[in-house]
Coordinates of N, CA and C in Angstrom, one line a residue:
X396 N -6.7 -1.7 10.9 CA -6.5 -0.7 9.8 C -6.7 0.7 10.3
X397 N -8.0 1.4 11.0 CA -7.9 2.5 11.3 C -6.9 2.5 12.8
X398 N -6.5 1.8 13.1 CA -6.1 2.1 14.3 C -4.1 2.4 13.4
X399 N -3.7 1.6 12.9 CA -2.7 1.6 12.1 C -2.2 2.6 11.1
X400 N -3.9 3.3 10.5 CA -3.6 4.8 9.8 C -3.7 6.1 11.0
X401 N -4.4 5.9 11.7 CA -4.3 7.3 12.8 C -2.7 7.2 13.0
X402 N -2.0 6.3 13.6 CA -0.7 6.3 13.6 C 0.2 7.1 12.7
X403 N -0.2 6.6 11.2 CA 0.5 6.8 10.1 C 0.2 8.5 10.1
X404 N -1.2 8.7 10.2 CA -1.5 10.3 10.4 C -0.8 11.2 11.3
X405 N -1.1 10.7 12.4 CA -0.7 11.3 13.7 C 1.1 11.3 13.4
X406 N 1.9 10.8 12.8 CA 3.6 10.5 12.9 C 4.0 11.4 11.8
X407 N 3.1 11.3 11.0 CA 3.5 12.0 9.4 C 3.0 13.5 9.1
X408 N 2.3 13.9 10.4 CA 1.5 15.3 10.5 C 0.7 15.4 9.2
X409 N -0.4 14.3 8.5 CA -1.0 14.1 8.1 C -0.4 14.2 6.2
X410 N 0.7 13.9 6.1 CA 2.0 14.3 5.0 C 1.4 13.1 4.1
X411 N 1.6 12.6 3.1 CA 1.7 11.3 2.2 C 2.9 10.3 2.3
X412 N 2.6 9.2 2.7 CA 3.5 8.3 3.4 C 3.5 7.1 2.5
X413 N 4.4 6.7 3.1 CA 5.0 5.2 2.0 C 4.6 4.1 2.5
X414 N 3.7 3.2 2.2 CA 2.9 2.0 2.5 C 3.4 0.8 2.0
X415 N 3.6 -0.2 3.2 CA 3.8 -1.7 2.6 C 2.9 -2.2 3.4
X416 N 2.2 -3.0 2.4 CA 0.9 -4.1 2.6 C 1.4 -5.4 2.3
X417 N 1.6 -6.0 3.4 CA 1.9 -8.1 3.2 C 0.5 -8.3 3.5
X418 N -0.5 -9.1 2.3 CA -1.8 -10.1 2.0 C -1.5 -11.0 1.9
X419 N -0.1 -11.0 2.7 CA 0.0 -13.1 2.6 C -0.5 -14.0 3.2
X420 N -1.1 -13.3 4.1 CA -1.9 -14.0 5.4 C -3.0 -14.2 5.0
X421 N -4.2 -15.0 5.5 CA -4.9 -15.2 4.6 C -6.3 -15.0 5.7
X422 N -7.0 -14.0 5.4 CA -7.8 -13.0 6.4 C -8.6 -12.5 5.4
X423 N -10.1 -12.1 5.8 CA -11.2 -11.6 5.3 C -11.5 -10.1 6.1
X424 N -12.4 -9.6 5.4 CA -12.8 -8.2 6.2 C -14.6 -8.4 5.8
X425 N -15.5 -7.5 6.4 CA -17.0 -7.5 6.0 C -17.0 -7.1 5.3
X426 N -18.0 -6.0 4.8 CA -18.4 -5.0 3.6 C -17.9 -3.8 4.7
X427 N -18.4 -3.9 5.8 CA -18.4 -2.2 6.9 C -17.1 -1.8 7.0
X428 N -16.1 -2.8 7.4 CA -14.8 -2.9 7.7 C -14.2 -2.3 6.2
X429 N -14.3 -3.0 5.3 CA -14.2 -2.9 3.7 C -14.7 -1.2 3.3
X430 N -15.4 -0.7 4.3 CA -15.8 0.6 3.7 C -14.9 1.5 4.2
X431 N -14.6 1.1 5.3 CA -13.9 1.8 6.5 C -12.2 1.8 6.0
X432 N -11.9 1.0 5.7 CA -10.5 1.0 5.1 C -10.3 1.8 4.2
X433 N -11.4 1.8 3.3 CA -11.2 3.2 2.0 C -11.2 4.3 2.6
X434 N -12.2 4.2 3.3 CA -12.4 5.4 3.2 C -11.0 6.1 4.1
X435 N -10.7 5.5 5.2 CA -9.0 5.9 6.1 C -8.2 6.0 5.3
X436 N -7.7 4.9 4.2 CA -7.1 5.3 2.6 C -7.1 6.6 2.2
X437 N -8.2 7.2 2.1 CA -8.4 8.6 1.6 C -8.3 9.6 2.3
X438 N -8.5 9.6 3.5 CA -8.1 10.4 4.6 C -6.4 10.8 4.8
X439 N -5.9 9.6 4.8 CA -4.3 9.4 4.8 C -3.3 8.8 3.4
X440 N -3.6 10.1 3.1 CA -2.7 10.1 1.5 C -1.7 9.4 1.8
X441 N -1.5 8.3 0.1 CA 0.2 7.1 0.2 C 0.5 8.3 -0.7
X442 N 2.0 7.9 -0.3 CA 3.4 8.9 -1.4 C 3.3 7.6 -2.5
X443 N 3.7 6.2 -2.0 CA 3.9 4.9 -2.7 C 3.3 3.9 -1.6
X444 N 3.0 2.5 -2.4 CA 2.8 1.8 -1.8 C 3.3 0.5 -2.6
X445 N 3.3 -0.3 -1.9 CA 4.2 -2.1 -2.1 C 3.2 -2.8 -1.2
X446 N 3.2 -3.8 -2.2 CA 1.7 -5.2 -2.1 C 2.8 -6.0 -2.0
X447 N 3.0 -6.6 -1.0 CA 3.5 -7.9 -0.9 C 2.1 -9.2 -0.6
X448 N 2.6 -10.1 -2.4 CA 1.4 -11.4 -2.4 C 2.4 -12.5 -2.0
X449 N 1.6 -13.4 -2.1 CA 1.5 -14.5 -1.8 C 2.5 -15.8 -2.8
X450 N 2.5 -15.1 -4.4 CA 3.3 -15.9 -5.2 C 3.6 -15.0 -6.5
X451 N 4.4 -15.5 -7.4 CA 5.0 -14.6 -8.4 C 3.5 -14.6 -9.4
X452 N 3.2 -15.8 -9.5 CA 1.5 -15.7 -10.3 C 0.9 -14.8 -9.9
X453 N 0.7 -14.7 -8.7 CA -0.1 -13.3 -8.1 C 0.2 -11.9 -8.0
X454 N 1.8 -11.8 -8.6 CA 1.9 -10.4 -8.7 C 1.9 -10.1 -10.3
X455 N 2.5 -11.1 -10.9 CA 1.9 -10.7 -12.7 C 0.6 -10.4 -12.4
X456 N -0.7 -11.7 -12.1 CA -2.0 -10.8 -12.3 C -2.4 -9.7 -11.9
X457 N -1.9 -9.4 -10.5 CA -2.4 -8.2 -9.8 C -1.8 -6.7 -10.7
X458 N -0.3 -7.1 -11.1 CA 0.3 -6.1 -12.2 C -0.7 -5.9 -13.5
X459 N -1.1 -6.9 -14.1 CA -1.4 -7.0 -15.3 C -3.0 -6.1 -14.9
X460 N -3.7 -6.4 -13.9 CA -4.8 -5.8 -13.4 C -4.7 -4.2 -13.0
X461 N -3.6 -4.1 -12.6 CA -3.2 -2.6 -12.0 C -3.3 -1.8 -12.9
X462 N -3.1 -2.2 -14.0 CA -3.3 -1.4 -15.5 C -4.3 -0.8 -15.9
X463 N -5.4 -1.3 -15.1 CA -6.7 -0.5 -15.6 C -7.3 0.3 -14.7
X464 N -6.7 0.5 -13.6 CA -6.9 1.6 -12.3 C -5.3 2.2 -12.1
X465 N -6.0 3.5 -12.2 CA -5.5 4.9 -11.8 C -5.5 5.0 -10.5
X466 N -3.7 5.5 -10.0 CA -3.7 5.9 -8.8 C -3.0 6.7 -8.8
X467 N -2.9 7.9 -7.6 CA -2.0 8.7 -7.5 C -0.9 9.0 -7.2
X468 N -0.3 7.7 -7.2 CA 1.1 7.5 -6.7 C 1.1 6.3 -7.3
X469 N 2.5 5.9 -7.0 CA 3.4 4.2 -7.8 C 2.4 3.2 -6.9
X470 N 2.6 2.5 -7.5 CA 2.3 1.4 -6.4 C 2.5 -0.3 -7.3
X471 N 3.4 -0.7 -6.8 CA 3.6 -1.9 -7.0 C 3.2 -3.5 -6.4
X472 N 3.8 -4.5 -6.7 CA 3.1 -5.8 -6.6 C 4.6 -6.5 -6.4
X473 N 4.7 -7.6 -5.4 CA 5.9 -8.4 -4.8 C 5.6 -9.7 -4.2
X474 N 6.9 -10.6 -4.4 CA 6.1 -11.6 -3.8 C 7.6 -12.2 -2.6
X475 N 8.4 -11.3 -2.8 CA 9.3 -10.6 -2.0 C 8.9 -9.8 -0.7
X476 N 9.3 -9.6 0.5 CA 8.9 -8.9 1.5 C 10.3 -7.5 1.3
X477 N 11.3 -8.4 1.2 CA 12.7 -7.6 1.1 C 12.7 -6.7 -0.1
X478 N 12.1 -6.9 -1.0 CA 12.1 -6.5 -2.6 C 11.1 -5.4 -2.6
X479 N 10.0 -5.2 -1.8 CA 8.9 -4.5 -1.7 C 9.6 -3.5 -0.6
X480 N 10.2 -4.1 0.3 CA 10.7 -2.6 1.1 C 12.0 -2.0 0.5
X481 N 13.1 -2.7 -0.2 CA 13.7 -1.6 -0.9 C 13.4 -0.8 -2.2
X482 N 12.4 -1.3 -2.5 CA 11.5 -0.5 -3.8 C 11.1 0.7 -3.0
X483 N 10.4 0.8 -2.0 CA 9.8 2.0 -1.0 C 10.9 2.6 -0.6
X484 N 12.2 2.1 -0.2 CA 13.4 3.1 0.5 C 13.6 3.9 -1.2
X485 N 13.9 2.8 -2.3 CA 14.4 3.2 -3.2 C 13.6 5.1 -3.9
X486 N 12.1 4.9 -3.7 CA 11.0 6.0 -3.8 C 11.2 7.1 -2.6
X487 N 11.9 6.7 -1.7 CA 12.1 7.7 -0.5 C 13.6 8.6 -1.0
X488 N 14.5 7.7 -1.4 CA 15.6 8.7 -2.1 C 15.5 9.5 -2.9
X489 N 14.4 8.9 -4.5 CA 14.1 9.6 -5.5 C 13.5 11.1 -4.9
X490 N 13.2 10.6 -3.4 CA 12.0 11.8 -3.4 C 13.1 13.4 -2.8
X491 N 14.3 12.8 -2.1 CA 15.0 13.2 -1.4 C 16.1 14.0 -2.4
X492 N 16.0 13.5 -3.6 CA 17.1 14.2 -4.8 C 16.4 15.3 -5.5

């Protein structure tokens, strides 16, 4: 994760970028790691971001849950990999008109 946002920083001249996250894999993090990822989060502003889950049940609940957290940008839920990246092209045009 920090090695994958300095990237994002370093490419983007530290700009707000468009994020796709696949959690289909099925992987844990500690609490330190877990701190460490927010906190890179916040360092390296998203324009948008796309959650690609694991099944369509998991993107209604994660949607239906998204509802009560505020973010600063779109950010959606897919259980689509294809569907999740042209939602993000689609937010890169909007941004472009």
């Amino acid at each position: 994760v920090i090695d994958f946002n300095l990237v994002l920083r370093n490419k983007n001249n530290k700009q707000p970028t468009l994020k796709l996250l696949d959690t289909r894999a099925i992987w844990s993090m500690d609490k330190k790691a877990k701190e460490r990822a927010m906190y890179e989060d916040t360092i390296n502003p998203t324009k948008a971001r796309a959650i690609v889950v694991s099944s369509i049940l998991k993107t209604a609940m994660f949607t239906f849950l998204r509802k009560f957290s505020k973010k600063g940008y779109p950010q959606r839920f897919f259980s689509n990999k294809l569907e999740a990246y042209n939602w993000l092209l689609a937010q890169k045009m909007n941004e472009l008109l």
